Amino acid sequence: MSSQKPPSPAEDALAIFVEKMADPVERQQFVSDPSAAFHNIFENTGRSVHDIPPSVQAFLRYLSVEELAFISQLSDTLLAASLAEPTSHGRSIAKL
Amino acid sequence: LPSSSELLRRKIALALPGLLGVSEQFVGHPLIRDLYPEYLFTSHCIIRASVPLMEAAREEAITRAGGDPVAAALAPYLEQHIPEEQDHDEWLLDDLQLLGRARSEVLVRLPSPTVAALVGSQYYWIFHYHPVALLGYIAVLEGYPPSTAMIDELVAGTGYPREAFRTMLAHAELDPGHAEELDELLDELPLTREQSAAIGLNAMSTTRVLTEAFGEMVGSASH
């Protein structure tokens, strides 16, 4: 039996969004008209764009086609990262 | 509307969990004493290219500055920032020397192709798109320095003298100030949507490839 928590509505909606963004046509449509694309993406999914926090929605609207393509490849980390606060205080071993 | 710097930090945050995960694996690794010199070597391979990269971007920005307000504002920022990054590769060689790794040995050792890809791709952005894209690389490498708590843990875990952590300690102190200067520049630049996307794309890609480079380094300890 799995002990994993079920995804929250926001995580679920974002997963649907990321999956759609793997398709170049969907990406282009999203950049051309984000509001219409949000509506189409969640049609018949049981989820809504309103499940995604407004700040995350606003952020997604700023992304280019190329950035959406890149992000669709980062789906493993996208959910946790984009639903969290900006990690300006994150610390890593990387430096210039 | 989010500022340019805030937008960039959010983009980096998407790719950052992987890098933070590798950092945690590194610090908590049972073979950290063997890994730390490898970390310094990987860092040296990256950092020895920092000043040459910024010099290349500055020259390209100067060339474009006449009809390009972003390039015109980028050049003086780099002019000021280059001396702040000067000789950091030498610090790493000093740290390595304290651990018994001779400079001559370090300098002839082959870098990984992942590091070459990480740094090499910056020349592509600079010369074949726009030098402002380098700010994405700088934002990642200066934006998330090691904390002093992390360095303390490394000193304790490796058993090496604190003097062998000079580069990490210096960056823990200096980088937050550098990151603020970069954020100020980003918020002042009249970036086009495409330039903003190029910086974001380069930052996310840098984070991913940097994660691969350090991940390979951590993975090498178990072989």
Tab-separated table of C-alpha atoms in Angstrom:
chain	number	residue	atom	x	y	z
A	1	MET	CA	0.000	0.000	0.000
A	2	SER	CA	1.411	3.402	-0.972
A	3	SER	CA	1.964	5.965	1.764
A	4	GLN	CA	2.182	8.840	-0.741
A	5	LYS	CA	-0.234	11.709	-0.246
A	6	PRO	CA	-2.658	12.258	-3.115
A	7	PRO	CA	-1.800	15.357	-5.168
A	8	SER	CA	-3.476	18.615	-4.187
A	9	PRO	CA	-5.823	20.233	-6.755
A	10	ALA	CA	-3.053	22.736	-7.559
A	11	GLU	CA	-0.455	19.996	-8.098
A	12	ASP	CA	-2.903	18.034	-10.191
A	13	ALA	CA	-3.795	21.046	-12.343
A	14	LEU	CA	-0.143	21.962	-12.814
A	15	ALA	CA	0.688	18.394	-13.819
A	16	ILE	CA	-2.010	18.602	-16.496
A	17	PHE	CA	-0.610	21.921	-17.689
A	18	VAL	CA	2.974	20.619	-17.845
A	19	GLU	CA	1.909	17.520	-19.725
A	20	LYS	CA	0.119	19.664	-22.316
A	21	MET	CA	3.182	21.869	-22.707
A	22	ALA	CA	5.164	18.892	-23.997
A	23	ASP	CA	3.222	19.404	-27.244
A	24	PRO	CA	4.656	22.223	-29.437
A	25	VAL	CA	1.210	23.133	-30.810
A	26	GLU	CA	-0.201	23.490	-27.296
A	27	ARG	CA	2.764	25.656	-26.322
A	28	GLN	CA	2.269	27.962	-29.272
A	29	GLN	CA	-1.434	28.271	-28.535
A	30	PHE	CA	-0.718	29.061	-24.899
A	31	VAL	CA	1.732	31.853	-25.734
A	32	SER	CA	-0.629	33.292	-28.392
A	33	ASP	CA	-3.676	33.370	-26.136
A	34	PRO	CA	-3.065	32.179	-22.557
A	35	SER	CA	-6.635	32.707	-21.351
A	36	ALA	CA	-8.199	30.648	-24.142
A	37	ALA	CA	-5.487	28.014	-23.853
A	38	PHE	CA	-5.994	27.683	-20.089
A	39	HIS	CA	-9.681	27.046	-20.760
A	40	ASN	CA	-8.956	24.404	-23.419
A	41	ILE	CA	-6.249	22.673	-21.403
A	42	PHE	CA	-8.543	21.947	-18.471
A	43	GLU	CA	-11.678	21.108	-20.455
A	44	ASN	CA	-13.004	17.679	-19.405
A	45	THR	CA	-10.139	17.121	-16.957
A	46	GLY	CA	-12.092	17.719	-13.761
A	47	ARG	CA	-9.676	20.528	-12.982
A	48	SER	CA	-9.694	24.249	-13.643
A	49	VAL	CA	-7.169	26.989	-14.103
A	50	HIS	CA	-8.489	28.338	-10.804
A	51	ASP	CA	-6.873	25.356	-9.066
A	52	ILE	CA	-3.500	26.948	-9.887
A	53	PRO	CA	-2.555	29.805	-7.532
A	54	PRO	CA	-2.938	33.220	-9.238
A	55	SER	CA	0.760	34.040	-8.768
A	56	VAL	CA	1.731	30.837	-10.583
A	57	GLN	CA	-0.789	31.530	-13.354
A	58	ALA	CA	0.697	34.999	-13.805
A	59	PHE	CA	4.196	33.555	-13.922
A	60	LEU	CA	3.230	30.987	-16.570
A	61	ARG	CA	1.752	33.732	-18.750
A	62	TYR	CA	5.178	35.401	-18.900
A	63	LEU	CA	6.970	32.395	-20.350
A	64	SER	CA	8.103	32.071	-23.949
A	65	VAL	CA	7.505	29.002	-26.133
A	66	GLU	CA	11.142	28.002	-25.627
A	67	GLU	CA	10.949	28.355	-21.866
A	68	LEU	CA	7.734	26.323	-21.757
A	69	ALA	CA	9.476	23.597	-23.760
A	70	PHE	CA	12.359	23.585	-21.314
A	71	ILE	CA	10.049	23.531	-18.323
A	72	SER	CA	8.063	20.628	-19.726
A	73	GLN	CA	11.312	18.651	-19.526
A	74	LEU	CA	11.703	19.596	-15.872
A	75	SER	CA	8.382	18.144	-14.807
A	76	ASP	CA	9.925	16.172	-11.940
A	77	THR	CA	10.877	19.333	-10.139
A	78	LEU	CA	8.283	21.728	-11.473
A	79	LEU	CA	5.460	20.876	-9.149
A	80	ALA	CA	7.286	21.408	-5.899
A	81	ALA	CA	9.230	24.408	-7.123
A	82	SER	CA	6.525	26.432	-8.755
A	83	LEU	CA	4.050	25.974	-5.965
A	84	ALA	CA	6.547	27.022	-3.344
A	85	GLU	CA	7.727	30.495	-2.478
A	86	PRO	CA	10.510	31.839	-4.699
A	87	THR	CA	13.698	30.210	-3.429
A	88	SER	CA	15.803	33.338	-3.200
A	89	HIS	CA	17.362	31.975	-0.022
A	90	GLY	CA	18.193	28.556	-1.433
A	91	ARG	CA	21.803	27.568	-0.963
A	92	SER	CA	23.842	25.383	-3.252
A	93	ILE	CA	27.435	24.385	-3.813
A	94	ALA	CA	27.534	26.317	-7.095
A	95	LYS	CA	29.417	29.567	-7.379
A	96	LEU	CA	31.075	31.848	-9.898
B	1	LEU	CA	3.815	42.875	-12.636
B	2	PRO	CA	6.807	40.947	-11.287
B	3	SER	CA	10.141	42.705	-11.797
B	4	SER	CA	12.657	41.228	-14.237
B	5	SER	CA	14.826	40.014	-11.389
B	6	GLU	CA	11.876	38.424	-9.573
B	7	LEU	CA	10.718	36.724	-12.756
B	8	LEU	CA	14.208	35.335	-13.343
B	9	ARG	CA	14.473	34.012	-9.776
B	10	ARG	CA	11.152	32.222	-10.222
B	11	LYS	CA	12.370	30.609	-13.423
B	12	ILE	CA	15.571	29.472	-11.719
B	13	ALA	CA	13.479	28.113	-8.847
B	14	LEU	CA	11.904	25.645	-11.262
B	15	ALA	CA	15.230	23.967	-11.928
B	16	LEU	CA	16.854	24.600	-8.550
B	17	PRO	CA	15.538	21.608	-6.556
B	18	GLY	CA	17.812	19.291	-8.547
B	19	LEU	CA	20.887	21.378	-7.760
B	20	LEU	CA	19.965	21.688	-4.097
B	21	GLY	CA	19.459	17.915	-3.999
B	22	VAL	CA	22.946	17.284	-5.377
B	23	SER	CA	24.348	19.802	-2.887
B	24	GLU	CA	22.749	17.868	-0.029
B	25	GLN	CA	24.057	14.552	-1.372
B	26	PHE	CA	27.528	16.067	-1.570
B	27	VAL	CA	27.597	17.528	1.925
B	28	GLY	CA	26.201	14.374	3.528
B	29	HIS	CA	28.246	11.920	1.476
B	30	PRO	CA	30.112	9.253	3.497
B	31	LEU	CA	33.165	9.740	1.253
B	32	ILE	CA	33.145	13.522	1.551
B	33	ARG	CA	36.864	13.596	2.386
B	34	ASP	CA	37.619	12.129	-1.051
B	35	LEU	CA	34.934	14.171	-2.752
B	36	TYR	CA	35.915	17.636	-1.539
B	37	PRO	CA	39.091	17.860	-3.689
B	38	GLU	CA	37.000	16.635	-6.631
B	39	TYR	CA	34.501	19.394	-5.931
B	40	LEU	CA	37.296	21.972	-5.899
B	41	PHE	CA	38.601	20.613	-9.197
B	42	THR	CA	35.152	20.781	-10.840
B	43	SER	CA	34.678	24.296	-9.475
B	44	HIS	CA	38.077	25.321	-10.803
B	45	CYS	CA	37.187	24.037	-14.262
B	46	ILE	CA	34.087	26.262	-14.201
B	47	ILE	CA	35.472	29.314	-12.435
B	48	ARG	CA	38.642	29.675	-14.507
B	49	ALA	CA	36.296	30.530	-17.376
B	50	SER	CA	34.266	33.174	-15.516
B	51	VAL	CA	36.426	36.218	-16.210
B	52	PRO	CA	37.138	35.253	-19.851
B	53	LEU	CA	33.387	34.770	-20.384
B	54	MET	CA	32.561	38.151	-18.937
B	55	GLU	CA	35.340	39.773	-20.966
B	56	ALA	CA	33.920	38.214	-24.118
B	57	ALA	CA	30.438	39.474	-23.226
B	58	ARG	CA	31.790	42.951	-22.439
B	59	GLU	CA	33.579	43.156	-25.807
B	60	GLU	CA	30.477	41.982	-27.663
B	61	ALA	CA	28.328	44.446	-25.706
B	62	ILE	CA	30.690	47.311	-26.575
B	63	THR	CA	30.523	46.323	-30.244
B	64	ARG	CA	26.719	46.430	-30.184
B	65	ALA	CA	26.323	49.394	-27.852
B	66	GLY	CA	25.795	52.030	-30.564
B	67	GLY	CA	22.278	50.972	-31.509
B	68	ASP	CA	21.439	48.710	-28.607
B	69	PRO	CA	20.507	50.205	-25.212
B	70	VAL	CA	20.672	46.836	-23.436
B	71	ALA	CA	24.211	46.192	-24.670
B	72	ALA	CA	25.136	49.787	-23.780
B	73	ALA	CA	24.016	49.242	-20.168
B	74	LEU	CA	25.520	45.752	-19.933
B	75	ALA	CA	29.088	46.776	-20.831
B	76	PRO	CA	29.732	49.028	-17.785
B	77	TYR	CA	28.178	46.467	-15.431
B	78	LEU	CA	30.618	43.834	-16.695
B	79	GLU	CA	33.483	46.336	-16.607
B	80	GLN	CA	32.798	46.810	-12.906
B	81	HIS	CA	32.105	43.151	-12.133
B	82	ILE	CA	35.106	41.552	-13.870
B	83	PRO	CA	37.678	42.749	-11.291
B	84	GLU	CA	35.418	41.427	-8.504
B	85	GLU	CA	35.771	37.913	-9.949
B	86	GLN	CA	39.453	38.147	-10.810
B	87	ASP	CA	41.769	35.434	-9.423
B	88	HIS	CA	39.039	33.296	-7.868
B	89	ASP	CA	40.445	30.398	-9.879
B	90	GLU	CA	43.768	31.037	-8.162
B	91	TRP	CA	42.051	30.762	-4.772
B	92	LEU	CA	40.817	27.322	-5.789
B	93	LEU	CA	44.314	26.260	-6.804
B	94	ASP	CA	45.545	27.433	-3.397
B	95	ASP	CA	42.807	25.417	-1.650
B	96	LEU	CA	43.752	22.361	-3.697
B	97	GLN	CA	47.424	22.842	-2.947
B	98	LEU	CA	46.656	22.784	0.783
B	99	LEU	CA	45.108	19.366	0.199
B	100	GLY	CA	48.245	18.116	-1.544
B	101	ARG	CA	47.106	18.619	-5.144
B	102	ALA	CA	49.838	20.385	-7.085
B	103	ARG	CA	48.837	23.196	-9.464
B	104	SER	CA	50.605	21.500	-12.361
B	105	GLU	CA	48.583	18.343	-11.727
B	106	VAL	CA	45.277	20.243	-11.615
B	107	LEU	CA	45.954	22.295	-14.730
B	108	VAL	CA	46.727	19.326	-16.981
B	109	ARG	CA	43.800	17.228	-15.787
B	110	LEU	CA	40.991	16.971	-18.334
B	111	PRO	CA	37.727	18.747	-17.520
B	112	SER	CA	34.482	16.856	-17.966
B	113	PRO	CA	32.554	17.351	-21.222
B	114	THR	CA	29.613	18.456	-19.077
B	115	VAL	CA	31.617	21.375	-17.719
B	116	ALA	CA	32.817	22.184	-21.235
B	117	ALA	CA	29.184	22.199	-22.394
B	118	LEU	CA	28.136	24.389	-19.471
B	119	VAL	CA	30.782	27.024	-20.166
B	120	GLY	CA	30.961	26.577	-23.923
B	121	SER	CA	27.257	27.227	-24.402
B	122	GLN	CA	27.788	30.692	-22.920
B	123	TYR	CA	29.972	31.656	-25.869
B	124	TYR	CA	27.124	30.650	-28.144
B	125	TRP	CA	24.694	32.914	-26.287
B	126	ILE	CA	27.194	35.788	-26.247
B	127	PHE	CA	28.278	35.732	-29.874
B	128	HIS	CA	25.320	34.182	-31.654
B	129	TYR	CA	22.356	35.640	-29.773
B	130	HIS	CA	23.010	38.497	-27.344
B	131	PRO	CA	25.625	38.999	-24.580
B	132	VAL	CA	22.859	39.897	-22.114
B	133	ALA	CA	21.980	36.181	-21.995
B	134	LEU	CA	25.123	35.653	-19.890
B	135	LEU	CA	23.252	37.290	-17.012
B	136	GLY	CA	21.239	34.065	-16.672
B	137	TYR	CA	24.462	32.137	-16.072
B	138	ILE	CA	25.756	34.730	-13.620
B	139	ALA	CA	22.414	34.792	-11.784
B	140	VAL	CA	22.638	31.057	-11.097
B	141	LEU	CA	26.306	30.912	-10.201
B	142	GLU	CA	26.247	33.928	-7.910
B	143	GLY	CA	22.690	33.677	-6.679
B	144	TYR	CA	22.855	30.581	-4.509
B	145	PRO	CA	26.246	30.452	-2.781
B	146	PRO	CA	27.075	27.950	-0.051
B	147	SER	CA	25.949	28.984	3.421
B	148	THR	CA	28.450	29.225	6.267
B	149	ALA	CA	26.510	26.432	8.018
B	150	MET	CA	27.074	24.210	4.970
B	151	ILE	CA	30.785	25.053	4.987
B	152	ASP	CA	31.031	24.310	8.728
B	153	GLU	CA	29.470	20.923	8.046
B	154	LEU	CA	32.007	20.285	5.292
B	155	VAL	CA	34.935	21.271	7.507
B	156	ALA	CA	33.703	18.881	10.185
B	157	GLY	CA	32.884	16.099	7.723
B	158	THR	CA	36.170	16.195	5.821
B	159	GLY	CA	38.514	16.895	8.710
B	160	TYR	CA	40.426	19.306	6.445
B	161	PRO	CA	41.720	22.624	7.852
B	162	ARG	CA	39.397	25.606	7.445
B	163	GLU	CA	42.074	27.286	5.299
B	164	ALA	CA	41.276	24.768	2.553
B	165	PHE	CA	37.763	26.278	2.286
B	166	ARG	CA	38.867	29.806	1.440
B	167	THR	CA	37.015	29.974	-1.874
B	168	MET	CA	33.723	28.717	-0.459
B	169	LEU	CA	33.962	31.051	2.544
B	170	ALA	CA	34.705	34.038	0.344
B	171	HIS	CA	31.747	33.325	-1.918
B	172	ALA	CA	29.412	32.831	1.020
B	173	GLU	CA	30.318	36.374	2.042
B	174	LEU	CA	30.633	38.119	-1.335
B	175	ASP	CA	27.958	36.565	-3.536
B	176	PRO	CA	24.840	37.936	-1.794
B	177	GLY	CA	26.075	41.477	-2.560
B	178	HIS	CA	26.850	40.529	-6.156
B	179	ALA	CA	23.388	39.023	-6.563
B	180	GLU	CA	21.803	42.270	-5.379
B	181	GLU	CA	23.822	44.273	-7.917
B	182	LEU	CA	22.716	41.900	-10.646
B	183	ASP	CA	19.058	42.204	-9.620
B	184	GLU	CA	19.358	45.992	-9.781
B	185	LEU	CA	20.811	45.787	-13.281
B	186	LEU	CA	18.107	43.381	-14.464
B	187	ASP	CA	15.397	45.707	-13.185
B	188	GLU	CA	16.941	48.705	-14.952
B	189	LEU	CA	17.628	47.112	-18.346
B	190	PRO	CA	15.075	47.817	-21.101
B	191	LEU	CA	14.865	44.126	-21.961
B	192	THR	CA	12.741	42.924	-24.864
B	193	ARG	CA	10.514	39.924	-24.244
B	194	GLU	CA	12.956	37.800	-26.255
B	195	GLN	CA	15.990	38.975	-24.279
B	196	SER	CA	14.192	38.296	-21.009
B	197	ALA	CA	13.361	34.796	-22.281
B	198	ALA	CA	16.970	34.215	-23.367
B	199	ILE	CA	18.227	35.104	-19.883
B	200	GLY	CA	15.599	32.819	-18.332
B	201	LEU	CA	16.272	29.953	-20.688
B	202	ASN	CA	20.006	30.221	-20.143
B	203	ALA	CA	19.533	30.374	-16.368
B	204	MET	CA	17.332	27.272	-16.285
B	205	SER	CA	19.648	25.425	-18.651
B	206	THR	CA	22.693	26.465	-16.606
B	207	THR	CA	21.028	25.122	-13.462
B	208	ARG	CA	20.278	21.815	-15.150
B	209	VAL	CA	23.771	21.324	-16.618
B	210	LEU	CA	25.436	22.469	-13.391
B	211	THR	CA	23.367	19.846	-11.583
B	212	GLU	CA	24.629	17.244	-14.053
B	213	ALA	CA	28.246	18.365	-13.585
B	214	PHE	CA	28.114	18.194	-9.789
B	215	GLY	CA	25.982	15.040	-9.951
B	216	GLU	CA	28.698	13.324	-11.997
B	217	MET	CA	31.267	14.498	-9.454
B	218	VAL	CA	29.255	13.079	-6.535
B	219	GLY	CA	28.600	9.870	-8.494
B	220	SER	CA	32.312	9.393	-9.139
B	221	ALA	CA	32.895	8.721	-5.437
B	222	SER	CA	31.041	5.438	-5.478
B	223	HIS	CA	33.097	3.979	-8.350
